[in-house]
Amino acid sequence: MLIKLTGGKVVDPAHGIDGDVRDIYIRDGRIIAHHVADGERPDQEFDCRGKVVMAGAIDMHTHIGGGKVNIARNLLPEDHRGDPVPRSGPMRAGAGHVAPSTLTAGYRYAEMGYTAGFEPAVLPVNARQAHMEMADTPLLDVGGYVMLGSDDFFLRLLSSGAGQEVINDYVAWTIHAAQAIGIKVVNPGGISAFKFNQRKLDLDEQHRYYGITPRQILHSLARAVHELGIPHPLHVHGCNLGVPGNLDTTLNTIVGIEGLPMHLTHIQFHSYGTEGDRKFSSGAAQIAEAINRNPNITADIGQILFGQTVTASGDSMMQFANHTHAHPNKWVCMDIECDAGCGVVPFRYKDKNFVNALQWCIGLEIFLLVEDPWRVFLTTDHPNGAPFTTYPHLIRLLMDKSFRDDRLASIHPDAAAMSTLGSLQREYSLYEIAIMTRAGAARILGLHDRGHLGAGAAADITVYTEQDDKEAMFATPDYVFKDGELVVKQGRVVKVVWGNLHTLRPEFDRAAIESRLRPYFDRYHTMKLENFIIRDWEIEDDGRSKILVHPCRGQG
């Protein structure tokens, strides 16, 4: 079938196209050249004149699958009761606002024009659960970053002086075993240190049992990711999340990585100073300056937005520290296989609360001060800073200074006075929004056929009616196509399809690393090594998911 999108204003930063009026042709789920043979007529045509055409949006950091997400769902039945999604049309019933069910998450992402979302904290031993949930999320391509850095096997390797080649083999083996696309480290070493009764672990502080530091962990993992050719840099949830003064830790982390590629996630939570009477201040200017002068560093923001949400993190150390702020007053911290943990703490961000209001300012300041939109990404660390359904509101804050100033005037006055937000004149353009949410996200993940509208790309396409109110514009696209099929019309799902799983297969010495892993599993784990590994058939057997393997740098 040949489909034609006629006369749209194409915004495609991957090809330097900024509002050019073009036709787009789709055949067999792929975009073909922007013209066809004379006399060939499309089977379907969509009039896009006066509309904005972009690639489908990509959320490169969203918690949509895995143990802690299910814990959040179970912890908050009132969230599901308060936000039901009745069955209608092709959609099945679902529920949930801050921790939506798998089906609801897929529907709501698609209805905003998103066609891909990546789970940033897949625990290797729990990866099957994460994949089952991601496979049950309709309308989205998915993938996961697998967590290392507090697991006993890795910490034993590092503390025993194992060579970088052994570390590389273990990292690559874990990517294969968990069917992942990247490596995530959460509070490096800190999740483990918490179990030895350490309540903090700064960048150069030794783990009291293994005798190694977060700096060593970060450097060895970042080097492994780089040497293996994994496109996405090490995805780093750093030390001291949420702690006043963690600005210095973050700056030291940037310097300490010694030029290796590194992605700092939800960086808003790591950008706090200690100035002022309350000993809490914005470090956004220093963080943005460090990013601007270090091209090896990328970051997503983790913007907080006001209202009820739930914080769900592998950082059990910091989740325990923050459990007294739970709203409603219930929380969970737990461990899995002594390799990692998680904490789930419901939370309400309030615009009249000084700390929350300044957090809101800090995230926006970083967005507006980082100069290169290819190295900063639009996230709320769903659901930690806010549910992903708030993205259209966040986009309006970035694109509309007048709207931003009105919101600034409504927050805690002391927070507004301590922020430079009101003096920042920058307004993001549609082109820059498309970079952050499409082209840049695809580039950093190594997705060569996503995030753009060139010939050969997957036909993941979103069509908007341009409006002055950018929140309304991005909340309700006219059309969304997933792999060439029309799935959303006028902001409502009209067809349910299933996405793809994006993975990598870096090269490594399997025999060498498994000769170390097999006796370790036999002695310490509750499952055999062979059962730990997720096989292709386990993912593809349900008929929904298709595995798409992307090359590492240096591989075909």
Coordinates of C-alpha atoms in Angstrom, one line a residue:
M1 CA 0.0 0.0 0.0
L2 CA 1.2 3.5 -0.9
I3 CA 0.3 6.3 1.5
K4 CA 0.9 10.0 0.8
L5 CA 1.0 12.8 3.4
T6 CA 0.5 15.9 1.2
G7 CA 1.9 19.4 1.7
G8 CA 2.9 19.3 5.3
K9 CA 5.5 21.6 6.9
V10 CA 8.2 19.1 7.6
V11 CA 10.4 19.6 10.7
D12 CA 13.2 17.0 10.4
P13 CA 16.4 18.1 12.2
A14 CA 18.3 14.9 11.2
H15 CA 18.2 16.3 7.6
G16 CA 18.3 20.0 8.4
I17 CA 14.7 20.5 7.3
D18 CA 12.9 23.3 9.2
G19 CA 9.4 23.8 8.0
D20 CA 9.9 23.1 4.3
V21 CA 6.6 22.1 2.6
R22 CA 7.0 18.5 1.3
D23 CA 5.1 15.4 0.5
I24 CA 6.0 12.2 2.3
Y25 CA 5.3 8.8 0.8
I26 CA 5.0 5.5 2.8
R27 CA 5.2 2.0 1.5
D28 CA 5.3 -1.2 3.6
G29 CA 5.9 0.6 6.8
R30 CA 8.8 2.6 5.6
I31 CA 9.3 6.2 4.2
I32 CA 10.3 6.1 0.6
A33 CA 11.7 8.9 -1.5
H34 CA 9.7 12.2 -1.5
H35 CA 8.4 11.5 -5.0
V36 CA 7.1 8.4 -6.8
A37 CA 7.0 7.3 -10.4
D38 CA 4.9 9.3 -12.8
G39 CA 1.3 8.1 -12.8
E40 CA 1.5 6.1 -9.6
R41 CA -1.4 7.1 -7.4
P42 CA -1.5 6.6 -3.6
D43 CA -3.9 4.1 -2.1
Q44 CA -4.5 6.6 0.8
E45 CA -3.8 10.3 1.0
F46 CA -3.8 12.6 4.0
D47 CA -4.1 16.4 3.6
C48 CA -1.4 17.9 5.8
R49 CA -1.4 21.4 4.3
G50 CA -0.8 23.9 7.0
K51 CA 0.1 21.2 9.5
V52 CA 3.5 20.3 11.1
V53 CA 5.0 16.9 10.3
M54 CA 7.6 15.4 12.6
A55 CA 8.9 11.9 13.2
G56 CA 7.3 10.1 16.1
A57 CA 8.6 11.2 19.4
I58 CA 11.0 9.1 21.5
D59 CA 11.1 9.2 25.3
M60 CA 14.7 8.1 26.1
H61 CA 14.1 7.8 29.9
T62 CA 10.7 6.6 31.2
H63 CA 9.9 4.0 33.8
I64 CA 7.3 1.8 32.1
G65 CA 8.4 -1.7 33.0
G66 CA 10.1 -3.7 35.8
G67 CA 9.7 -4.5 39.4
K68 CA 9.5 -1.1 40.9
V69 CA 6.9 0.0 38.4
N70 CA 4.6 -2.8 39.5
I71 CA 5.3 -2.1 43.1
A72 CA 4.2 1.5 42.5
R73 CA 1.0 0.3 40.8
N74 CA 0.2 -2.0 43.7
L75 CA 1.0 0.6 46.3
L76 CA -1.4 3.2 44.8
P77 CA -4.8 1.6 44.1
E78 CA -6.4 5.0 44.7
D79 CA -4.4 6.2 41.6
H80 CA -6.1 3.6 39.5
R81 CA -9.5 4.1 41.0
G82 CA -9.2 7.9 40.4
D83 CA -8.2 7.6 36.7
P84 CA -9.9 4.8 35.0
V85 CA -9.7 4.4 31.2
P86 CA -12.9 2.6 30.0
R87 CA -12.8 0.3 27.1
S88 CA -13.6 2.1 23.9
G89 CA -13.0 1.5 20.2
P90 CA -9.9 -0.7 19.8
M91 CA -8.7 0.1 23.3
R92 CA -9.0 -2.2 26.3
A93 CA -9.8 -0.9 29.8
G94 CA -7.0 0.3 31.9
A95 CA -6.2 2.8 34.7
G96 CA -3.6 4.9 36.4
H97 CA -2.3 8.5 36.2
V98 CA 1.1 8.5 37.9
A99 CA 1.7 4.7 37.5
P100 CA -0.5 3.7 34.6
S101 CA -1.1 0.1 33.5
T102 CA 0.9 -1.1 30.5
L103 CA -2.0 -0.7 28.1
T104 CA -2.9 2.8 29.4
A105 CA 0.7 3.9 29.1
G106 CA 0.9 2.9 25.5
Y107 CA -2.4 4.5 24.6
R108 CA -1.5 7.8 26.3
Y109 CA 2.0 8.0 24.8
A110 CA 0.6 7.4 21.3
E111 CA -2.1 10.0 21.8
M112 CA 0.6 12.6 22.4
G113 CA 2.6 11.6 19.3
Y114 CA 5.1 9.3 20.9
T115 CA 6.1 6.1 19.1
A116 CA 9.0 4.8 21.4
G117 CA 9.9 4.7 25.0
F118 CA 13.0 3.3 26.8
E119 CA 13.0 1.9 30.3
P120 CA 16.1 3.2 32.0
A121 CA 16.5 0.7 34.9
V122 CA 16.2 -2.9 34.0
L123 CA 17.7 -5.1 36.8
P124 CA 19.3 -8.1 35.1
V125 CA 17.8 -10.7 37.4
N126 CA 14.3 -9.1 36.8
A127 CA 14.7 -8.4 33.1
R128 CA 12.0 -11.0 32.1
Q129 CA 9.4 -9.0 34.1
A130 CA 10.5 -5.8 32.5
H131 CA 10.3 -7.3 29.0
M132 CA 6.9 -8.8 29.6
E133 CA 5.6 -5.4 30.7
M134 CA 7.2 -3.6 27.8
A135 CA 5.8 -6.2 25.4
D136 CA 2.4 -5.5 26.9
T137 CA 2.7 -1.7 26.2
P138 CA 1.0 -1.1 22.8
L139 CA 1.9 1.3 20.1
L140 CA 5.5 1.9 21.3
D141 CA 8.9 0.6 20.3
V142 CA 10.7 -0.2 23.5
G143 CA 14.2 -1.0 24.9
G144 CA 16.0 -1.0 28.2
Y145 CA 19.2 0.0 29.9
V146 CA 20.4 -2.7 32.2
M147 CA 21.6 -1.8 35.7
L148 CA 25.2 -2.5 36.8
G149 CA 27.5 -0.9 39.4
S150 CA 26.1 -2.2 42.7
D151 CA 25.9 -5.9 41.8
D152 CA 28.1 -8.3 43.8
F153 CA 29.8 -9.9 40.8
F154 CA 30.9 -6.6 39.3
L155 CA 32.1 -5.2 42.6
R156 CA 34.1 -8.4 43.3
L157 CA 35.7 -8.0 39.8
L158 CA 36.6 -4.4 40.4
S159 CA 37.9 -4.9 44.0
S160 CA 40.0 -7.9 43.0
G161 CA 41.8 -5.8 40.3
A162 CA 40.3 -7.6 37.3
G163 CA 41.5 -6.1 34.0
Q164 CA 39.3 -3.9 31.8
E165 CA 39.0 -6.7 29.2
V166 CA 37.2 -8.9 31.9
I167 CA 34.9 -5.9 32.8
N168 CA 34.1 -5.4 29.1
D169 CA 33.2 -9.1 28.7
Y170 CA 30.9 -8.9 31.7
V171 CA 29.2 -5.7 30.5
A172 CA 28.7 -7.2 27.0
W173 CA 27.4 -10.5 28.4
T174 CA 24.9 -8.7 30.6
I175 CA 23.6 -6.7 27.6
H176 CA 23.1 -9.9 25.7
A177 CA 21.6 -11.8 28.7
A178 CA 19.1 -9.0 29.5
Q179 CA 18.3 -8.1 25.9
A180 CA 19.2 -4.4 26.5
I181 CA 20.4 -1.4 24.5
G182 CA 22.5 0.4 27.1
I183 CA 24.1 0.3 30.5
K184 CA 22.7 2.2 33.5
V185 CA 24.4 2.8 36.9
V186 CA 22.4 4.0 39.8
N187 CA 24.1 5.7 42.8
P188 CA 27.3 3.8 41.8
G189 CA 28.1 1.3 44.6
G190 CA 25.6 3.1 46.9
I191 CA 22.8 0.5 46.6
S192 CA 25.2 -2.1 47.8
A193 CA 26.8 0.2 50.4
F194 CA 23.3 0.8 51.9
K195 CA 23.1 -2.9 52.8
F196 CA 26.3 -2.5 54.8
N197 CA 24.7 0.4 56.8
Q198 CA 26.3 3.2 54.9
R199 CA 23.8 6.0 54.5
K200 CA 25.7 8.0 51.9
L201 CA 28.5 7.3 49.4
D202 CA 30.2 10.3 47.8
L203 CA 32.2 10.1 44.7
D204 CA 35.6 9.3 46.4
E205 CA 34.2 7.6 49.4
Q206 CA 35.1 3.9 49.8
H207 CA 32.5 1.2 50.0
R208 CA 33.2 -0.2 53.5
Y209 CA 33.1 -3.8 52.3
Y210 CA 34.6 -3.8 48.8
G211 CA 37.0 -0.9 49.3
I212 CA 36.2 0.8 46.0
T213 CA 34.8 4.2 45.2
P214 CA 31.9 5.4 42.9
R215 CA 34.6 7.2 40.8
Q216 CA 36.2 3.8 40.0
I217 CA 32.9 2.2 39.2
L218 CA 31.9 5.0 36.8
H219 CA 35.2 5.1 35.1
S220 CA 35.4 1.3 34.5
L221 CA 31.8 1.1 33.2
A222 CA 32.1 4.2 31.0
R223 CA 35.3 2.8 29.5
A224 CA 33.6 -0.6 28.9
V225 CA 30.6 1.0 27.2
H226 CA 33.0 3.1 25.0
E227 CA 35.3 0.3 24.1
L228 CA 32.5 -2.1 23.3
G229 CA 31.1 0.5 20.8
I230 CA 27.7 0.8 22.6
P231 CA 26.1 3.9 21.0
H232 CA 24.5 5.2 24.1
P233 CA 27.0 6.5 26.7
L234 CA 27.0 5.2 30.2
H235 CA 23.6 6.3 31.6
V236 CA 24.5 7.7 35.1
H237 CA 22.2 8.3 38.0
G238 CA 24.9 9.9 40.2
C239 CA 25.7 10.0 43.9
N240 CA 23.8 12.1 46.4
L241 CA 20.5 12.5 44.4
G242 CA 18.4 15.2 45.9
V243 CA 21.0 16.3 48.5
P244 CA 21.7 20.0 48.9
G245 CA 25.3 20.6 47.8
N246 CA 25.3 17.7 45.3
L247 CA 26.2 20.3 42.7
D248 CA 29.9 19.8 43.6
T249 CA 29.6 16.0 43.3
T250 CA 28.0 16.4 39.8
L251 CA 30.8 18.7 38.6
N252 CA 33.5 16.4 40.0
T253 CA 31.8 13.5 38.2
I254 CA 31.9 15.3 34.9
V255 CA 35.6 16.1 35.4
G256 CA 36.4 12.6 36.8
I257 CA 35.1 10.7 33.7
E258 CA 38.2 12.1 31.9
G259 CA 36.6 12.8 28.6
L260 CA 34.8 9.5 28.2
P261 CA 31.2 9.8 26.9
M262 CA 28.7 10.0 29.7
H263 CA 25.0 10.7 30.0
L264 CA 23.8 12.3 33.2
T265 CA 20.2 11.4 33.8
H266 CA 17.5 13.5 35.6
I267 CA 20.3 16.1 36.2
Q268 CA 17.8 18.5 37.8
F269 CA 18.0 16.3 41.0
H270 CA 21.8 16.6 41.0
S271 CA 22.1 20.4 40.6
Y272 CA 21.6 21.8 44.1
G273 CA 23.7 24.3 46.0
T274 CA 23.6 25.3 49.6
E275 CA 23.3 29.1 49.4
G276 CA 20.7 31.2 51.2
D277 CA 19.0 31.0 54.6
R278 CA 17.5 27.6 53.8
K279 CA 20.8 26.2 52.6
F280 CA 19.2 25.2 49.3
S281 CA 19.9 26.9 46.0
S282 CA 20.2 26.5 42.2
G283 CA 23.3 25.1 40.7
A284 CA 21.8 25.2 37.2
A285 CA 24.2 27.8 35.8
Q286 CA 27.3 25.9 36.9
I287 CA 25.9 22.6 35.6
A288 CA 24.9 24.1 32.2
E289 CA 28.3 25.7 31.9
A290 CA 30.0 22.3 32.5
I291 CA 27.8 20.6 29.9
N292 CA 28.5 23.4 27.4
R293 CA 32.2 23.1 27.7
N294 CA 32.4 19.2 27.8
P295 CA 31.2 17.8 24.5
N296 CA 31.5 14.2 25.9
I297 CA 28.6 15.0 28.3
T298 CA 24.9 14.7 27.5
A299 CA 22.0 15.0 30.0
D300 CA 18.2 14.6 30.4
I301 CA 16.5 16.9 32.8
G302 CA 14.0 15.0 35.0
Q303 CA 11.9 18.2 35.2
I304 CA 9.5 18.3 38.1
L305 CA 6.0 19.6 37.6
F306 CA 3.5 20.3 40.3
G307 CA 1.0 17.7 41.5
Q308 CA 0.8 14.2 42.7
T309 CA 3.2 11.6 41.5
V310 CA 5.2 8.6 42.8
T311 CA 9.0 8.3 43.0
A312 CA 10.2 4.9 41.9
S313 CA 14.0 4.4 41.8
G314 CA 16.6 1.7 42.1
D315 CA 18.4 4.1 44.5
S316 CA 17.2 2.5 47.7
M317 CA 19.7 4.5 49.7
M318 CA 18.1 7.8 48.8
Q319 CA 14.5 6.5 48.7
F320 CA 14.9 5.4 52.3
A321 CA 16.4 8.8 53.2
N322 CA 13.3 10.5 51.7
H323 CA 10.6 8.2 52.9
T324 CA 9.5 10.6 55.6
H325 CA 8.2 12.9 52.8
A326 CA 5.8 10.2 51.4
H327 CA 2.4 11.6 50.3
P328 CA 0.2 9.6 50.9
N329 CA 2.1 8.2 53.9
K330 CA 3.2 4.8 52.6
W331 CA 6.4 3.6 51.0
V332 CA 8.4 0.5 50.0
C333 CA 12.1 -0.3 50.0
M334 CA 13.3 -3.8 48.9
D335 CA 16.2 -5.8 47.7
I336 CA 16.4 -8.4 44.8
E337 CA 18.9 -11.2 44.9
C338 CA 21.3 -9.0 47.0
D339 CA 22.4 -7.4 43.7
A340 CA 20.3 -4.2 43.7
G341 CA 17.2 -2.7 45.3
C342 CA 14.5 -0.2 44.8
G343 CA 12.4 2.3 46.7
V344 CA 8.9 3.5 45.9
V345 CA 7.7 6.7 47.7
P346 CA 4.6 8.6 46.6
F347 CA 5.1 12.3 46.5
R348 CA 3.2 15.5 45.8
Y349 CA 5.2 18.5 44.4
K350 CA 3.7 21.8 45.6
D351 CA 4.2 25.2 43.9
K352 CA 3.9 27.0 47.3
N353 CA 6.6 24.8 48.8
F354 CA 10.0 26.6 48.6
V355 CA 12.1 23.5 47.8
N356 CA 9.7 22.1 45.2
A357 CA 9.3 25.5 43.6
L358 CA 13.1 26.0 43.3
Q359 CA 13.4 22.4 41.9
W360 CA 10.9 23.5 39.2
C361 CA 13.0 26.5 38.4
I362 CA 16.3 24.6 38.4
G363 CA 15.1 22.1 35.7
L364 CA 13.9 24.9 33.4
E365 CA 17.1 26.9 34.0
I366 CA 19.2 24.0 32.8
F367 CA 17.0 23.5 29.7
L368 CA 17.4 27.1 28.8
L369 CA 21.1 27.5 29.6
V370 CA 22.4 24.4 27.8
E371 CA 23.3 25.7 24.4
D372 CA 23.2 22.5 22.2
P373 CA 19.7 20.9 22.0
W374 CA 21.4 17.8 20.6
R375 CA 22.9 17.1 24.1
V376 CA 19.9 17.8 26.3
F377 CA 16.7 15.7 26.4
L378 CA 13.1 16.3 27.5
T379 CA 12.2 14.1 30.4
T380 CA 10.4 14.2 33.7
D381 CA 12.0 10.9 34.8
H382 CA 8.5 9.6 34.6
P383 CA 7.0 9.2 37.1
N384 CA 9.6 10.6 39.5
G385 CA 9.4 14.3 38.5
A386 CA 5.9 14.1 36.9
P387 CA 3.9 11.7 34.8
F388 CA 4.8 11.6 31.1
T389 CA 1.4 13.0 30.3
T390 CA 2.7 16.4 31.4
Y391 CA 5.1 16.7 28.5
P392 CA 2.9 19.1 26.4
H393 CA 2.8 21.4 29.4
L394 CA 6.6 21.2 29.7
I395 CA 7.0 22.0 26.0
R396 CA 4.9 25.1 26.4
L397 CA 7.0 26.3 29.3
L398 CA 10.1 26.0 27.1
M399 CA 8.5 27.6 24.0
D400 CA 6.5 30.4 25.6
K401 CA 8.3 32.9 27.8
S402 CA 5.1 34.8 28.7
F403 CA 3.4 31.6 29.9
R404 CA 6.6 30.7 31.8
D405 CA 6.7 34.0 33.5
D406 CA 3.0 33.7 34.5
R407 CA 3.8 30.4 36.1
L408 CA 6.9 31.8 37.8
A409 CA 4.8 34.5 39.4
S410 CA 2.6 31.9 41.0
I411 CA 5.2 29.9 42.8
H412 CA 6.7 30.4 46.3
P413 CA 8.0 34.0 46.1
D414 CA 11.3 33.2 47.8
A415 CA 12.1 30.5 45.3
A416 CA 11.2 32.8 42.4
A417 CA 13.5 35.5 43.9
M418 CA 16.4 33.1 44.1
S419 CA 16.0 31.9 40.5
T420 CA 17.4 33.4 37.3
L421 CA 14.5 32.0 35.4
G422 CA 12.7 35.3 34.9
S423 CA 15.8 36.8 33.2
L424 CA 16.2 34.0 30.6
Q425 CA 14.7 35.1 27.3
R426 CA 15.2 32.0 25.3
E427 CA 12.2 30.3 23.8
Y428 CA 12.6 26.8 22.2
S429 CA 11.7 26.5 18.5
L430 CA 9.7 23.7 16.9
Y431 CA 13.0 22.6 15.4
E432 CA 14.7 22.4 18.8
I433 CA 11.8 20.5 20.3
A434 CA 12.1 18.0 17.4
I435 CA 15.8 17.6 18.2
M436 CA 15.3 16.9 21.9
T437 CA 12.3 14.6 21.4
R438 CA 13.1 13.0 18.1
A439 CA 16.4 13.3 16.2
G440 CA 18.7 13.7 19.2
A441 CA 17.1 10.9 21.1
A442 CA 17.4 8.6 18.2
R443 CA 21.1 9.6 17.6
I444 CA 22.2 9.1 21.2
L445 CA 20.6 5.6 21.2
G446 CA 22.0 4.6 17.8
L447 CA 18.6 4.2 16.2
H448 CA 19.5 5.0 12.6
D449 CA 16.0 4.4 11.2
R450 CA 14.0 6.3 13.8
G451 CA 13.7 9.9 14.7
H452 CA 13.8 11.2 11.2
L453 CA 11.7 11.4 8.0
G454 CA 14.3 10.4 5.4
A455 CA 14.0 7.6 2.9
G456 CA 14.3 4.2 4.5
A457 CA 13.2 5.4 8.0
A458 CA 10.5 3.6 9.8
A459 CA 7.2 5.4 9.1
D460 CA 6.7 6.6 12.7
I461 CA 5.2 10.0 12.0
T462 CA 3.3 12.6 13.9
V463 CA 1.2 15.3 12.4
Y464 CA 0.1 18.4 14.4
T465 CA -2.0 21.4 13.7
E466 CA 0.2 24.4 14.6
Q467 CA -1.2 26.5 17.4
D468 CA -0.1 29.4 19.6
D469 CA -0.9 27.3 22.6
K470 CA 1.8 24.7 22.3
E471 CA 0.4 22.6 25.1
A472 CA -2.8 22.1 23.2
M473 CA -0.8 21.5 20.0
F474 CA 1.4 18.7 21.5
A475 CA -1.3 17.2 23.5
T476 CA -3.6 16.3 20.6
P477 CA -1.9 15.5 17.2
D478 CA -4.1 15.1 14.1
Y479 CA -2.5 11.9 13.0
V480 CA 0.1 9.4 14.4
F481 CA 1.5 6.6 12.2
K482 CA 3.3 3.6 13.7
D483 CA 5.3 1.7 11.2
G484 CA 3.1 3.1 8.4
E485 CA -0.3 2.4 10.0
L486 CA -2.6 5.1 11.2
V487 CA -3.0 4.5 14.9
V488 CA -4.2 7.9 16.2
K489 CA -6.6 10.4 14.7
Q490 CA -7.5 13.7 16.3
G491 CA -5.8 12.7 19.5
R492 CA -7.6 9.3 19.9
V493 CA -6.4 5.8 19.3
V494 CA -8.1 4.3 16.3
K495 CA -6.0 1.2 15.9
V496 CA -3.8 -0.8 18.2
V497 CA -0.5 -2.3 16.9
W498 CA 2.5 -3.6 18.8
G499 CA 6.0 -2.1 18.6
N500 CA 9.5 -3.5 18.4
L501 CA 12.2 -4.2 20.9
H502 CA 15.5 -2.4 20.2
T503 CA 18.7 -4.2 21.4
L504 CA 22.4 -4.5 20.8
R505 CA 24.8 -7.5 20.5
P506 CA 28.3 -6.3 21.3
E507 CA 31.1 -8.7 20.7
F508 CA 32.8 -10.4 23.7
D509 CA 34.5 -13.6 24.8
R510 CA 31.6 -15.7 26.0
A511 CA 33.6 -18.7 27.1
A512 CA 36.0 -16.6 29.2
I513 CA 33.3 -14.7 31.1
E514 CA 31.0 -17.6 31.6
S515 CA 33.8 -19.7 33.1
R516 CA 33.8 -17.1 35.9
L517 CA 30.0 -16.6 36.0
R518 CA 28.9 -20.2 36.1
P519 CA 30.5 -21.2 39.4
Y520 CA 29.4 -17.8 40.9
F521 CA 25.8 -18.5 39.9
D522 CA 26.0 -22.1 41.2
R523 CA 27.2 -20.8 44.6
Y524 CA 25.3 -17.5 45.2
H525 CA 22.2 -17.2 42.9
T526 CA 18.8 -18.8 43.2
M527 CA 18.8 -19.6 39.4
K528 CA 21.1 -21.2 37.0
L529 CA 23.1 -19.1 34.6
E530 CA 21.2 -20.6 31.6
N531 CA 17.9 -19.5 33.1
F532 CA 19.2 -16.0 33.7
I533 CA 19.7 -15.4 30.0
I534 CA 16.6 -14.2 28.1
R535 CA 16.4 -16.0 24.7
D536 CA 15.0 -14.4 21.6
W537 CA 12.1 -16.8 21.4
E538 CA 10.9 -15.7 24.9
I539 CA 10.4 -12.2 23.5
E540 CA 9.1 -13.0 20.1
D541 CA 7.0 -16.0 21.0
D542 CA 3.9 -13.8 21.9
G543 CA 3.7 -12.6 18.4
R544 CA 3.7 -9.0 19.5
S545 CA 7.4 -8.0 19.7
K546 CA 10.0 -8.1 17.0
I547 CA 13.6 -7.8 18.0
L548 CA 15.6 -5.1 16.1
V549 CA 19.3 -5.5 16.7
H550 CA 21.3 -2.4 16.1
P551 CA 25.0 -2.4 15.4
C552 CA 27.7 -1.2 17.8
R553 CA 30.3 1.2 16.6
G554 CA 32.8 -0.8 14.6
Q555 CA 30.4 -3.7 13.9
G556 CA 28.7 -4.2 10.6

